[in-house]
């Protein structure tokens, strides 16, 4: 982090000829459990990780917003008054520009606030399912909230990040990632009710239990998965409609008996995933509180089985990573994210980390799969002003 801070400060000064007014940062996230439950108004349990995006920012005397990132050579500059007509046109810069635009939609008077220079650096892997997009949105949102003296709450800043991603970038994502990035705390997860948006911090105690969480990034791109994701959402909506409920959130595990009678087999299995996954999130939260992290492994395993067999969104690489981690001492493991690629996670004893890394590498090589990236992440602080 201190390297990132020095780099971003230097870059800011190179670009603007002055020192930044301050530094703000926000983390990526991992979702411990609760997959495809967000758009069904259910529960998720993400945590902020020790990978962050850092923003050096300073007010300008004019009404221009200028953004630069170590991610790209291009520096993008636009008048605040022109943001609305520039939606979706600036590639990576749509993320920070979209946040400025979204704050304008949620209370900031873009005709009255000063212009801003923003320089961004990050060690959140991009496109690995750790939400580099929320990290950049939340770091920028916090910086602008301070420099524009908006005094917005963190849940409101999370909504602004989501609005930026949905309406400015054009990606139909939920509120989970921004909530984790803004509300996360050291060694804890954020238990989020995606219907009420109530959020509760739940201590994880991984380190005290001698555990850590491994991300196993298969490198399999899920960019071709848009169709599959849309299809799953449509199945969930069809299932809820056939059962006469506003969303699958309104069904309990006991309702599955009736669901089996009413629905075709495929829709039934999609519904069963969501309904049991919601229950598993509740069970993980309860188990963390009563018995601690070492007791949640079987719930993670059940989540994977449900996504593999009922929701049918796994791929051989994800199944192999999960199986290999479990065979080599993981307490629990599951694929994460939208599916069809991306990463799996495993809850592992700290002393088993290297054995599992070697075993997963070996298993992928044996199957002729591209080398995965396997590394631990720590539950960490949410977005903050750093200086
Ligand atoms: P992820 O799973 O990492 O969130 P997304 O596709 O949602 O993947 O978001 C990744 C995009 O966010 C990148 O392609 C880029 O446009 C933008 N982004 C993320 N981090 C940065 C950064 N440090 N600098 C500039 N743009 C970034
Ligand atoms: Mg993202």
mmCIF file of C-alpha atoms and ligand atoms in Angstrom:
data_model
loop_
_atom_site.group_PDB
_atom_site.id
_atom_site.type_symbol
_atom_site.label_atom_id
_atom_site.label_comp_id
_atom_site.label_asym_id
_atom_site.label_seq_id
_atom_site.Cartn_x
_atom_site.Cartn_y
_atom_site.Cartn_z
ATOM 1 C CA UNK A 1 0.000 0.000 0.000
ATOM 2 C CA UNK A 2 2.730 2.490 0.859
ATOM 3 C CA UNK A 3 4.333 1.850 -2.561
ATOM 4 C CA UNK A 4 1.017 2.484 -4.255
ATOM 5 C CA UNK A 5 0.636 5.682 -2.253
ATOM 6 C CA UNK A 6 4.067 7.001 -3.282
ATOM 7 C CA UNK A 7 3.480 6.102 -6.930
ATOM 8 C CA UNK A 8 0.107 7.721 -7.174
ATOM 9 C CA UNK A 9 1.317 10.884 -5.430
ATOM 10 C CA UNK A 10 4.274 11.156 -7.828
ATOM 11 C CA UNK A 11 2.050 10.590 -10.840
ATOM 12 C CA UNK A 12 -0.394 13.207 -9.647
ATOM 13 C CA UNK A 13 2.367 15.780 -9.336
ATOM 14 C CA UNK A 14 3.776 14.864 -12.768
ATOM 15 C CA UNK A 15 0.365 15.341 -14.325
ATOM 16 C CA UNK A 16 -0.737 18.499 -12.538
ATOM 17 C CA UNK A 17 2.407 20.222 -11.271
ATOM 18 C CA UNK A 18 1.017 20.294 -7.732
ATOM 19 C CA UNK A 19 0.505 17.985 -4.765
ATOM 20 C CA UNK A 20 -2.871 16.198 -4.399
ATOM 21 C CA UNK A 21 -5.355 17.462 -1.801
ATOM 22 C CA UNK A 22 -5.561 13.925 -0.459
ATOM 23 C CA UNK A 23 -5.438 10.172 -1.064
ATOM 24 C CA UNK A 24 -8.436 7.845 -0.834
ATOM 25 C CA UNK A 25 -8.579 4.081 -1.323
ATOM 26 C CA UNK A 26 -11.142 1.311 -1.589
ATOM 27 C CA UNK A 27 -10.766 -2.489 -1.671
ATOM 28 C CA UNK A 28 -11.909 -5.224 -4.006
ATOM 29 C CA UNK A 29 -14.041 -7.988 -2.517
ATOM 30 C CA UNK A 30 -14.649 -11.708 -2.344
ATOM 31 C CA UNK A 31 -18.134 -13.130 -1.874
ATOM 32 C CA UNK A 32 -17.875 -15.766 0.856
ATOM 33 C CA UNK A 33 -21.342 -17.133 0.056
ATOM 34 C CA UNK A 34 -24.621 -16.074 -1.596
ATOM 35 C CA UNK A 35 -24.362 -16.518 -5.371
ATOM 36 C CA UNK A 36 -27.100 -15.428 -7.796
ATOM 37 C CA UNK A 37 -29.129 -14.404 -4.770
ATOM 38 C CA UNK A 38 -28.685 -10.634 -5.201
ATOM 39 C CA UNK A 39 -31.086 -10.143 -8.093
ATOM 40 C CA UNK A 40 -33.556 -12.441 -6.316
ATOM 41 C CA UNK A 41 -33.645 -9.951 -3.430
ATOM 42 C CA UNK A 42 -31.878 -12.428 -1.148
ATOM 43 C CA UNK A 43 -28.739 -12.508 0.986
ATOM 44 C CA UNK A 44 -25.012 -12.194 0.269
ATOM 45 C CA UNK A 45 -21.943 -12.287 2.514
ATOM 46 C CA UNK A 46 -18.964 -10.591 0.835
ATOM 47 C CA UNK A 47 -15.836 -9.240 2.498
ATOM 48 C CA UNK A 48 -13.396 -6.494 1.537
ATOM 49 C CA UNK A 49 -9.917 -7.824 0.668
ATOM 50 C CA UNK A 50 -6.336 -6.623 1.079
ATOM 51 C CA UNK A 51 -6.146 -5.436 -2.534
ATOM 52 C CA UNK A 52 -6.995 -1.794 -3.065
ATOM 53 C CA UNK A 53 -7.465 0.946 -5.613
ATOM 54 C CA UNK A 54 -5.997 4.252 -4.564
ATOM 55 C CA UNK A 55 -6.951 7.675 -5.853
ATOM 56 C CA UNK A 56 -4.946 10.887 -5.550
ATOM 57 C CA UNK A 57 -7.329 13.792 -6.033
ATOM 58 C CA UNK A 58 -7.216 17.557 -6.072
ATOM 59 C CA UNK A 59 -9.701 20.322 -6.782
ATOM 60 C CA UNK A 60 -9.229 22.491 -9.877
ATOM 61 C CA UNK A 61 -10.116 26.131 -10.420
ATOM 62 C CA UNK A 62 -12.279 25.371 -13.450
ATOM 63 C CA UNK A 63 -15.200 22.965 -13.920
ATOM 64 C CA UNK A 64 -13.291 20.190 -15.694
ATOM 65 C CA UNK A 65 -12.791 16.627 -14.492
ATOM 66 C CA UNK A 66 -9.573 14.955 -15.605
ATOM 67 C CA UNK A 67 -8.728 11.296 -14.930
ATOM 68 C CA UNK A 68 -5.544 9.283 -15.358
ATOM 69 C CA UNK A 69 -4.689 5.722 -14.326
ATOM 70 C CA UNK A 70 -1.612 3.515 -14.281
ATOM 71 C CA UNK A 71 -3.966 1.131 -16.073
ATOM 72 C CA UNK A 72 -3.745 3.174 -19.307
ATOM 73 C CA UNK A 73 -1.623 5.840 -21.033
ATOM 74 C CA UNK A 74 -4.658 7.857 -21.941
ATOM 75 C CA UNK A 75 -5.646 10.920 -19.874
ATOM 76 C CA UNK A 76 -9.338 11.763 -20.207
ATOM 77 C CA UNK A 77 -10.675 15.256 -19.664
ATOM 78 C CA UNK A 78 -14.241 16.545 -19.842
ATOM 79 C CA UNK A 79 -16.315 19.488 -18.539
ATOM 80 C CA UNK A 80 -18.569 18.463 -15.647
ATOM 81 C CA UNK A 81 -21.475 20.003 -17.568
ATOM 82 C CA UNK A 82 -20.888 17.597 -20.467
ATOM 83 C CA UNK A 83 -20.811 14.361 -18.452
ATOM 84 C CA UNK A 84 -24.419 13.485 -19.137
ATOM 85 C CA UNK A 85 -23.986 13.477 -22.900
ATOM 86 C CA UNK A 86 -20.699 11.524 -22.645
ATOM 87 C CA UNK A 87 -22.198 8.423 -21.024
ATOM 88 C CA UNK A 88 -20.568 5.148 -22.016
ATOM 89 C CA UNK A 89 -18.010 6.703 -24.345
ATOM 90 C CA UNK A 90 -14.727 6.790 -22.413
ATOM 91 C CA UNK A 91 -13.737 3.107 -21.889
ATOM 92 C CA UNK A 92 -12.081 2.584 -18.480
ATOM 93 C CA UNK A 93 -12.608 6.285 -17.648
ATOM 94 C CA UNK A 94 -16.374 5.683 -17.646
ATOM 95 C CA UNK A 95 -15.950 4.249 -14.138
ATOM 96 C CA UNK A 96 -14.556 7.386 -12.446
ATOM 97 C CA UNK A 97 -16.483 9.792 -14.707
ATOM 98 C CA UNK A 98 -19.647 7.786 -14.089
ATOM 99 C CA UNK A 99 -19.242 8.243 -10.344
ATOM 100 C CA UNK A 100 -19.013 12.039 -10.739
ATOM 101 C CA UNK A 101 -22.113 11.899 -12.950
ATOM 102 C CA UNK A 102 -23.968 9.638 -10.488
ATOM 103 C CA UNK A 103 -23.169 11.959 -7.573
ATOM 104 C CA UNK A 104 -24.713 14.709 -9.687
ATOM 105 C CA UNK A 105 -27.839 12.555 -9.890
ATOM 106 C CA UNK A 106 -27.867 11.984 -6.136
ATOM 107 C CA UNK A 107 -27.426 15.434 -4.692
ATOM 108 C CA UNK A 108 -24.225 17.120 -5.900
ATOM 109 C CA UNK A 109 -24.755 20.289 -7.935
ATOM 110 C CA UNK A 110 -22.365 19.723 -10.825
ATOM 111 C CA UNK A 111 -22.757 23.369 -11.869
ATOM 112 C CA UNK A 112 -21.432 24.563 -8.505
ATOM 113 C CA UNK A 113 -18.699 22.077 -7.442
ATOM 114 C CA UNK A 114 -15.051 22.623 -8.434
ATOM 115 C CA UNK A 115 -13.390 20.611 -11.178
ATOM 116 C CA UNK A 116 -11.223 17.672 -10.096
ATOM 117 C CA UNK A 117 -7.982 15.943 -11.101
ATOM 118 C CA UNK A 118 -7.941 12.220 -10.312
ATOM 119 C CA UNK A 119 -4.984 9.853 -10.602
ATOM 120 C CA UNK A 120 -5.637 6.161 -9.977
ATOM 121 C CA UNK A 121 -3.427 3.189 -9.138
ATOM 122 C CA UNK A 122 -4.507 -0.275 -8.047
ATOM 123 C CA UNK A 123 -3.400 -3.742 -7.055
ATOM 124 C CA UNK A 124 -6.851 -5.292 -7.452
ATOM 125 C CA UNK A 125 -6.598 -7.804 -10.313
ATOM 126 C CA UNK A 126 -8.865 -6.688 -13.152
ATOM 127 C CA UNK A 127 -11.541 -9.103 -14.367
ATOM 128 C CA UNK A 128 -10.657 -11.848 -11.850
ATOM 129 C CA UNK A 129 -13.985 -11.560 -10.065
ATOM 130 C CA UNK A 130 -12.537 -9.489 -7.209
ATOM 131 C CA UNK A 131 -14.441 -6.387 -8.332
ATOM 132 C CA UNK A 132 -11.798 -3.945 -9.442
ATOM 133 C CA UNK A 133 -14.766 -1.997 -10.807
ATOM 134 C CA UNK A 134 -16.288 -1.423 -7.352
ATOM 135 C CA UNK A 135 -12.841 -0.591 -5.953
ATOM 136 C CA UNK A 136 -12.344 2.230 -8.463
ATOM 137 C CA UNK A 137 -15.929 3.468 -8.086
ATOM 138 C CA UNK A 138 -15.824 3.538 -4.292
ATOM 139 C CA UNK A 139 -12.393 5.165 -4.030
ATOM 140 C CA UNK A 140 -13.532 7.900 -6.425
ATOM 141 C CA UNK A 141 -16.903 8.282 -4.686
ATOM 142 C CA UNK A 142 -15.239 8.796 -1.319
ATOM 143 C CA UNK A 143 -12.739 11.304 -2.769
ATOM 144 C CA UNK A 144 -15.451 13.354 -4.474
ATOM 145 C CA UNK A 145 -17.703 13.202 -1.406
ATOM 146 C CA UNK A 146 -14.876 14.778 0.614
ATOM 147 C CA UNK A 147 -13.649 17.319 -1.934
ATOM 148 C CA UNK A 148 -17.158 18.381 -2.903
ATOM 149 C CA UNK A 149 -18.240 18.372 0.789
ATOM 150 C CA UNK A 150 -21.341 16.312 0.048
ATOM 151 C CA UNK A 151 -21.518 14.553 3.417
ATOM 152 C CA UNK A 152 -23.193 11.493 1.884
ATOM 153 C CA UNK A 153 -23.598 8.256 3.854
ATOM 154 C CA UNK A 154 -21.696 5.158 2.802
ATOM 155 C CA UNK A 155 -24.865 3.316 1.700
ATOM 156 C CA UNK A 156 -25.673 6.347 -0.499
ATOM 157 C CA UNK A 157 -22.156 6.346 -1.943
ATOM 158 C CA UNK A 158 -22.563 2.613 -2.658
ATOM 159 C CA UNK A 159 -25.775 3.365 -4.554
ATOM 160 C CA UNK A 160 -23.983 6.099 -6.517
ATOM 161 C CA UNK A 161 -21.276 3.578 -7.491
ATOM 162 C CA UNK A 162 -23.928 1.135 -8.643
ATOM 163 C CA UNK A 163 -25.751 3.873 -10.578
ATOM 164 C CA UNK A 164 -22.473 4.777 -12.300
ATOM 165 C CA UNK A 165 -21.899 1.158 -13.292
ATOM 166 C CA UNK A 166 -25.500 0.547 -14.412
ATOM 167 C CA UNK A 167 -26.285 3.795 -16.203
ATOM 168 C CA UNK A 168 -22.958 5.338 -17.193
ATOM 169 C CA UNK A 169 -20.794 2.271 -17.898
ATOM 170 C CA UNK A 170 -23.842 0.209 -18.877
ATOM 171 C CA UNK A 171 -23.250 -2.951 -16.821
ATOM 172 C CA UNK A 172 -26.347 -4.392 -15.070
ATOM 173 C CA UNK A 173 -24.795 -5.221 -11.685
ATOM 174 C CA UNK A 174 -26.194 -5.278 -8.136
ATOM 175 C CA UNK A 175 -25.205 -3.389 -4.995
ATOM 176 C CA UNK A 176 -23.118 -6.137 -3.367
ATOM 177 C CA UNK A 177 -19.665 -5.114 -4.570
ATOM 178 C CA UNK A 178 -19.933 -1.451 -3.622
ATOM 179 C CA UNK A 179 -21.440 -2.361 -0.236
ATOM 180 C CA UNK A 180 -18.536 -4.683 0.539
ATOM 181 C CA UNK A 181 -15.985 -2.101 -0.571
ATOM 182 C CA UNK A 182 -17.505 0.759 1.431
ATOM 183 C CA UNK A 183 -18.811 -1.079 4.507
ATOM 184 C CA UNK A 184 -16.156 -3.794 4.944
ATOM 185 C CA UNK A 185 -14.139 -3.966 8.155
ATOM 186 C CA UNK A 186 -10.935 -5.687 9.192
ATOM 187 C CA UNK A 187 -11.433 -9.422 9.719
ATOM 188 C CA UNK A 188 -15.167 -9.214 9.040
ATOM 189 C CA UNK A 189 -17.756 -9.789 6.322
ATOM 190 C CA UNK A 190 -20.748 -7.668 5.281
ATOM 191 C CA UNK A 191 -24.058 -9.517 5.602
ATOM 192 C CA UNK A 192 -26.289 -7.746 3.110
ATOM 193 C CA UNK A 193 -30.021 -8.107 2.610
ATOM 194 C CA UNK A 194 -30.435 -7.249 -1.060
ATOM 195 C CA UNK A 195 -34.125 -6.413 -0.587
ATOM 196 C CA UNK A 196 -33.944 -3.929 2.295
ATOM 197 C CA UNK A 197 -30.262 -3.110 1.703
ATOM 198 C CA UNK A 198 -29.741 -3.530 5.450
ATOM 199 C CA UNK A 199 -26.106 -4.391 6.086
ATOM 200 C CA UNK A 200 -24.549 -5.944 9.151
ATOM 201 C CA UNK A 201 -20.872 -6.526 9.893
ATOM 202 C CA UNK A 202 -20.126 -10.148 10.848
ATOM 203 C CA UNK A 203 -16.729 -10.981 12.381
ATOM 204 C CA UNK A 204 -14.915 -13.778 10.513
ATOM 205 C CA UNK A 205 -12.023 -14.604 12.838
ATOM 206 C CA UNK A 206 -10.086 -16.447 10.115
ATOM 207 C CA UNK A 207 -6.618 -15.623 11.442
ATOM 208 C CA UNK A 208 -7.541 -16.455 15.065
ATOM 209 C CA UNK A 209 -8.781 -19.858 13.856
ATOM 210 C CA UNK A 210 -5.519 -20.452 11.929
ATOM 211 C CA UNK A 211 -7.336 -20.120 8.616
ATOM 212 C CA UNK A 212 -7.039 -18.124 5.445
ATOM 213 C CA UNK A 213 -9.040 -17.827 2.246
ATOM 214 C CA UNK A 214 -7.483 -18.814 -1.065
ATOM 215 C CA UNK A 215 -8.624 -17.368 -4.357
ATOM 216 C CA UNK A 216 -8.127 -19.874 -7.177
ATOM 217 C CA UNK A 217 -8.420 -17.898 -10.405
ATOM 218 C CA UNK A 218 -8.876 -20.311 -13.298
ATOM 219 C CA UNK A 219 -8.175 -17.610 -15.873
ATOM 220 C CA UNK A 220 -11.162 -18.930 -17.841
ATOM 221 C CA UNK A 221 -12.851 -15.828 -19.229
ATOM 222 C CA UNK A 222 -16.540 -15.502 -18.483
ATOM 223 C CA UNK A 223 -17.051 -12.820 -21.123
ATOM 224 C CA UNK A 224 -19.010 -15.306 -23.249
ATOM 225 C CA UNK A 225 -21.323 -15.916 -20.319
ATOM 226 C CA UNK A 226 -23.691 -12.992 -20.792
ATOM 227 C CA UNK A 227 -26.277 -15.267 -22.395
ATOM 228 C CA UNK A 228 -26.061 -17.817 -19.592
ATOM 229 C CA UNK A 229 -26.403 -15.137 -16.916
ATOM 230 C CA UNK A 230 -29.458 -13.613 -18.599
ATOM 231 C CA UNK A 231 -31.007 -17.058 -18.990
ATOM 232 C CA UNK A 232 -30.552 -17.830 -15.285
ATOM 233 C CA UNK A 233 -32.131 -14.523 -14.319
ATOM 234 C CA UNK A 234 -35.059 -15.229 -16.623
ATOM 235 C CA UNK A 235 -35.533 -18.722 -15.096
ATOM 236 C CA UNK A 236 -35.605 -17.210 -11.613
ATOM 237 C CA UNK A 237 -38.225 -14.676 -12.664
ATOM 238 C CA UNK A 238 -40.308 -17.346 -14.378
ATOM 239 C CA UNK A 239 -40.087 -19.576 -11.279
ATOM 240 C CA UNK A 240 -41.186 -16.760 -8.962
ATOM 241 C CA UNK A 241 -44.086 -15.855 -11.271
ATOM 242 C CA UNK A 242 -45.262 -19.476 -11.540
ATOM 243 C CA UNK A 243 -45.216 -19.770 -7.753
ATOM 244 C CA UNK A 244 -46.993 -16.457 -7.253
ATOM 245 C CA UNK A 245 -44.286 -14.644 -5.268
ATOM 246 C CA UNK A 246 -42.666 -11.253 -6.052
ATOM 247 C CA UNK A 247 -39.208 -12.822 -5.970
ATOM 248 C CA UNK A 248 -37.510 -16.074 -4.945
ATOM 249 C CA UNK A 249 -36.547 -14.366 -1.698
ATOM 250 C CA UNK A 250 -40.108 -15.015 -0.597
ATOM 251 C CA UNK A 251 -39.705 -18.810 -0.683
ATOM 252 C CA UNK A 252 -38.394 -20.945 2.172
ATOM 253 C CA UNK A 253 -36.792 -24.368 1.839
ATOM 254 C CA UNK A 254 -40.129 -25.965 2.855
ATOM 255 C CA UNK A 255 -41.813 -24.373 -0.182
ATOM 256 C CA UNK A 256 -39.656 -26.489 -2.488
ATOM 257 C CA UNK A 257 -42.078 -29.417 -2.153
ATOM 258 C CA UNK A 258 -44.770 -27.352 -3.846
ATOM 259 C CA UNK A 259 -42.254 -25.876 -6.294
ATOM 260 C CA UNK A 260 -41.379 -29.361 -7.535
ATOM 261 C CA UNK A 261 -45.035 -30.041 -8.320
ATOM 262 C CA UNK A 262 -45.577 -26.767 -10.168
ATOM 263 C CA UNK A 263 -42.333 -26.222 -12.099
ATOM 264 C CA UNK A 264 -40.580 -28.044 -14.920
ATOM 265 C CA UNK A 265 -37.379 -29.813 -13.870
ATOM 266 C CA UNK A 266 -34.915 -27.168 -15.073
ATOM 267 C CA UNK A 267 -36.794 -24.207 -13.557
ATOM 268 C CA UNK A 268 -37.247 -26.202 -10.338
ATOM 269 C CA UNK A 269 -33.503 -26.764 -10.015
ATOM 270 C CA UNK A 270 -32.743 -23.085 -10.700
ATOM 271 C CA UNK A 271 -35.234 -22.131 -7.994
ATOM 272 C CA UNK A 272 -33.855 -24.743 -5.598
ATOM 273 C CA UNK A 273 -30.375 -23.265 -5.942
ATOM 274 C CA UNK A 274 -31.526 -19.771 -5.030
ATOM 275 C CA UNK A 275 -33.778 -20.851 -2.163
ATOM 276 C CA UNK A 276 -31.181 -23.154 -0.577
ATOM 277 C CA UNK A 277 -28.374 -20.640 -1.193
ATOM 278 C CA UNK A 278 -30.286 -17.963 0.724
ATOM 279 C CA UNK A 279 -30.664 -20.442 3.586
ATOM 280 C CA UNK A 280 -26.939 -21.260 3.417
ATOM 281 C CA UNK A 281 -26.035 -17.579 3.784
ATOM 282 C CA UNK A 282 -28.201 -17.403 6.912
ATOM 283 C CA UNK A 283 -26.645 -20.649 8.158
ATOM 284 C CA UNK A 284 -23.093 -19.371 7.571
ATOM 285 C CA UNK A 285 -23.829 -16.157 9.487
ATOM 286 C CA UNK A 286 -25.330 -18.144 12.371
ATOM 287 C CA UNK A 287 -22.463 -20.661 12.369
ATOM 288 C CA UNK A 288 -19.808 -17.926 12.303
ATOM 289 C CA UNK A 289 -21.412 -16.409 15.396
ATOM 290 C CA UNK A 290 -21.928 -19.657 17.312
ATOM 291 C CA UNK A 291 -19.050 -21.946 16.320
ATOM 292 C CA UNK A 292 -16.619 -19.842 14.300
ATOM 293 C CA UNK A 293 -15.119 -19.990 10.839
ATOM 294 C CA UNK A 294 -13.774 -23.530 11.058
ATOM 295 C CA UNK A 295 -17.376 -24.830 11.109
ATOM 296 C CA UNK A 296 -18.618 -23.275 7.824
ATOM 297 C CA UNK A 297 -16.758 -25.541 5.380
ATOM 298 C CA UNK A 298 -19.623 -27.907 4.562
ATOM 299 C CA UNK A 299 -21.903 -24.957 3.745
ATOM 300 C CA UNK A 300 -19.351 -23.677 1.219
ATOM 301 C CA UNK A 301 -19.170 -27.173 -0.300
ATOM 302 C CA UNK A 302 -22.959 -27.390 -0.533
ATOM 303 C CA UNK A 303 -23.016 -24.032 -2.308
ATOM 304 C CA UNK A 304 -20.626 -25.359 -4.933
ATOM 305 C CA UNK A 305 -22.626 -28.542 -5.471
ATOM 306 C CA UNK A 306 -25.787 -26.490 -5.876
ATOM 307 C CA UNK A 307 -24.204 -24.195 -8.469
ATOM 308 C CA UNK A 308 -22.688 -27.135 -10.323
ATOM 309 C CA UNK A 309 -25.725 -29.436 -10.394
ATOM 310 C CA UNK A 310 -28.816 -27.247 -9.922
ATOM 311 C CA UNK A 311 -27.834 -23.862 -11.354
ATOM 312 C CA UNK A 312 -25.395 -25.461 -13.847
ATOM 313 C CA UNK A 313 -22.954 -22.561 -14.058
ATOM 314 C CA UNK A 314 -19.678 -24.308 -13.234
ATOM 315 C CA UNK A 315 -16.967 -25.375 -15.684
ATOM 316 C CA UNK A 316 -14.454 -28.263 -15.403
ATOM 317 C CA UNK A 317 -11.655 -25.906 -14.284
ATOM 318 C CA UNK A 318 -13.729 -24.598 -11.350
ATOM 319 C CA UNK A 319 -14.778 -28.119 -10.326
ATOM 320 C CA UNK A 320 -11.164 -29.285 -10.475
ATOM 321 C CA UNK A 321 -9.909 -26.376 -8.351
ATOM 322 C CA UNK A 322 -12.591 -27.055 -5.736
ATOM 323 C CA UNK A 323 -12.017 -30.835 -5.655
ATOM 324 C CA UNK A 324 -8.240 -30.497 -5.505
ATOM 325 C CA UNK A 325 -8.371 -27.962 -2.676
ATOM 326 C CA UNK A 326 -10.708 -30.233 -0.681
ATOM 327 C CA UNK A 327 -8.527 -33.306 -1.276
ATOM 328 C CA UNK A 328 -5.537 -31.365 0.045
ATOM 329 C CA UNK A 329 -6.897 -30.072 3.315
ATOM 330 C CA UNK A 330 -9.332 -27.230 2.555
ATOM 331 C CA UNK A 331 -12.223 -27.072 5.028
ATOM 332 C CA UNK A 332 -14.597 -25.932 2.291
ATOM 333 C CA UNK A 333 -14.494 -24.635 -1.281
ATOM 334 C CA UNK A 334 -16.818 -23.225 -3.905
ATOM 335 C CA UNK A 335 -16.873 -21.439 -7.208
ATOM 336 C CA UNK A 336 -17.701 -17.733 -6.913
ATOM 337 C CA UNK A 337 -19.180 -15.102 -9.156
ATOM 338 C CA UNK A 338 -21.530 -15.272 -12.088
ATOM 339 C CA UNK A 339 -20.198 -18.592 -13.334
ATOM 340 C CA UNK A 340 -18.873 -20.151 -16.553
ATOM 341 C CA UNK A 341 -15.308 -19.226 -15.526
ATOM 342 C CA UNK A 342 -13.587 -16.882 -13.115
ATOM 343 C CA UNK A 343 -12.417 -17.942 -9.689
ATOM 344 C CA UNK A 344 -13.177 -20.406 -6.917
ATOM 345 C CA UNK A 345 -12.405 -19.869 -3.239
ATOM 346 C CA UNK A 346 -11.232 -22.263 -0.547
ATOM 347 C CA UNK A 347 -11.161 -21.851 3.228
ATOM 348 C CA UNK A 348 -7.876 -23.437 4.286
ATOM 349 C CA UNK A 349 -5.642 -23.942 7.335
ATOM 350 C CA UNK A 350 -2.709 -21.537 6.981
ATOM 351 C CA UNK A 351 -0.232 -24.416 7.071
ATOM 352 C CA UNK A 352 -1.945 -26.093 4.086
ATOM 353 C CA UNK A 353 -1.626 -23.080 1.744
ATOM 354 C CA UNK A 354 1.481 -24.135 -0.153
ATOM 355 C CA UNK A 355 0.381 -27.767 -0.404
ATOM 356 C CA UNK A 356 -2.894 -26.673 -1.968
ATOM 357 C CA UNK A 357 -1.189 -24.196 -4.310
ATOM 358 C CA UNK A 358 1.153 -26.922 -5.569
ATOM 359 C CA UNK A 359 -1.663 -29.464 -5.859
ATOM 360 C CA UNK A 360 -3.964 -27.137 -7.828
ATOM 361 C CA UNK A 361 -1.122 -26.133 -10.172
ATOM 362 C CA UNK A 362 -0.305 -29.808 -10.682
ATOM 363 C CA UNK A 363 -3.892 -30.886 -11.287
ATOM 364 C CA UNK A 364 -4.424 -28.121 -13.874
ATOM 365 C CA UNK A 365 -1.233 -29.102 -15.707
ATOM 366 C CA UNK A 366 -2.278 -32.760 -15.678
ATOM 367 C CA UNK A 367 -5.625 -31.901 -17.243
ATOM 368 C CA UNK A 368 -4.038 -29.653 -19.871
ATOM 369 C CA UNK A 369 -5.685 -26.531 -18.397
ATOM 370 C CA UNK A 370 -3.891 -23.155 -18.435
ATOM 371 C CA UNK A 371 -1.979 -22.403 -15.211
ATOM 372 C CA UNK A 372 -4.276 -20.964 -12.526
ATOM 373 C CA UNK A 373 -3.384 -18.216 -10.060
ATOM 374 C CA UNK A 374 -3.818 -19.272 -6.458
ATOM 375 C CA UNK A 375 -3.278 -16.725 -3.684
ATOM 376 C CA UNK A 376 -4.602 -15.858 -0.231
ATOM 377 C CA UNK A 377 -6.741 -12.790 0.493
ATOM 378 C CA UNK A 378 -7.371 -11.283 3.925
ATOM 379 C CA UNK A 379 -10.635 -9.720 5.130
ATOM 380 C CA UNK A 380 -9.679 -6.042 5.325
ATOM 381 C CA UNK A 381 -10.853 -2.493 5.992
ATOM 382 C CA UNK A 382 -13.306 -0.848 3.651
ATOM 383 C CA UNK A 383 -12.791 2.393 1.756
ATOM 384 C CA UNK A 384 -10.974 5.148 3.640
ATOM 385 C CA UNK A 385 -9.204 8.478 3.332
ATOM 386 C CA UNK A 386 -5.497 7.604 3.526
ATOM 387 C CA UNK A 387 -3.939 11.042 3.850
HETATM 388 P P1 LIG B 1 -13.974 -6.855 -12.176
HETATM 389 O O1 LIG B 1 -14.425 -8.256 -11.927
HETATM 390 O O2 LIG B 1 -12.499 -6.710 -11.945
HETATM 391 O O3 LIG B 1 -14.796 -5.845 -11.448
HETATM 392 P P2 LIG B 1 -15.173 -5.529 -14.424
HETATM 393 O O4 LIG B 1 -15.242 -5.883 -15.861
HETATM 394 O O5 LIG B 1 -16.422 -5.343 -13.665
HETATM 395 O O6 LIG B 1 -14.228 -6.623 -13.739
HETATM 396 O O7 LIG B 1 -14.368 -4.157 -14.259
HETATM 397 C C1 LIG B 1 -13.079 -4.047 -14.812
HETATM 398 C C2 LIG B 1 -12.958 -2.700 -15.504
HETATM 399 O O8 LIG B 1 -12.906 -1.645 -14.521
HETATM 400 C C3 LIG B 1 -11.673 -2.558 -16.281
HETATM 401 O O9 LIG B 1 -11.788 -3.127 -17.559
HETATM 402 C C4 LIG B 1 -11.500 -1.042 -16.323
HETATM 403 O O10 LIG B 1 -12.335 -0.490 -17.317
HETATM 404 C C5 LIG B 1 -12.033 -0.615 -14.961
HETATM 405 N N1 LIG B 1 -10.938 -0.522 -13.982
HETATM 406 C C6 LIG B 1 -10.720 -1.327 -12.928
HETATM 407 N N2 LIG B 1 -9.622 -0.934 -12.236
HETATM 408 C C7 LIG B 1 -9.124 0.134 -12.878
HETATM 409 C C8 LIG B 1 -7.984 0.999 -12.695
HETATM 410 N N3 LIG B 1 -7.122 0.806 -11.684
HETATM 411 N N4 LIG B 1 -7.801 1.997 -13.568
HETATM 412 C C9 LIG B 1 -8.663 2.200 -14.580
HETATM 413 N N5 LIG B 1 -9.735 1.429 -14.833
HETATM 414 C C10 LIG B 1 -9.973 0.407 -14.006
HETATM 415 MG MG1 LIG B 2 -16.906 -5.620 -11.674
#
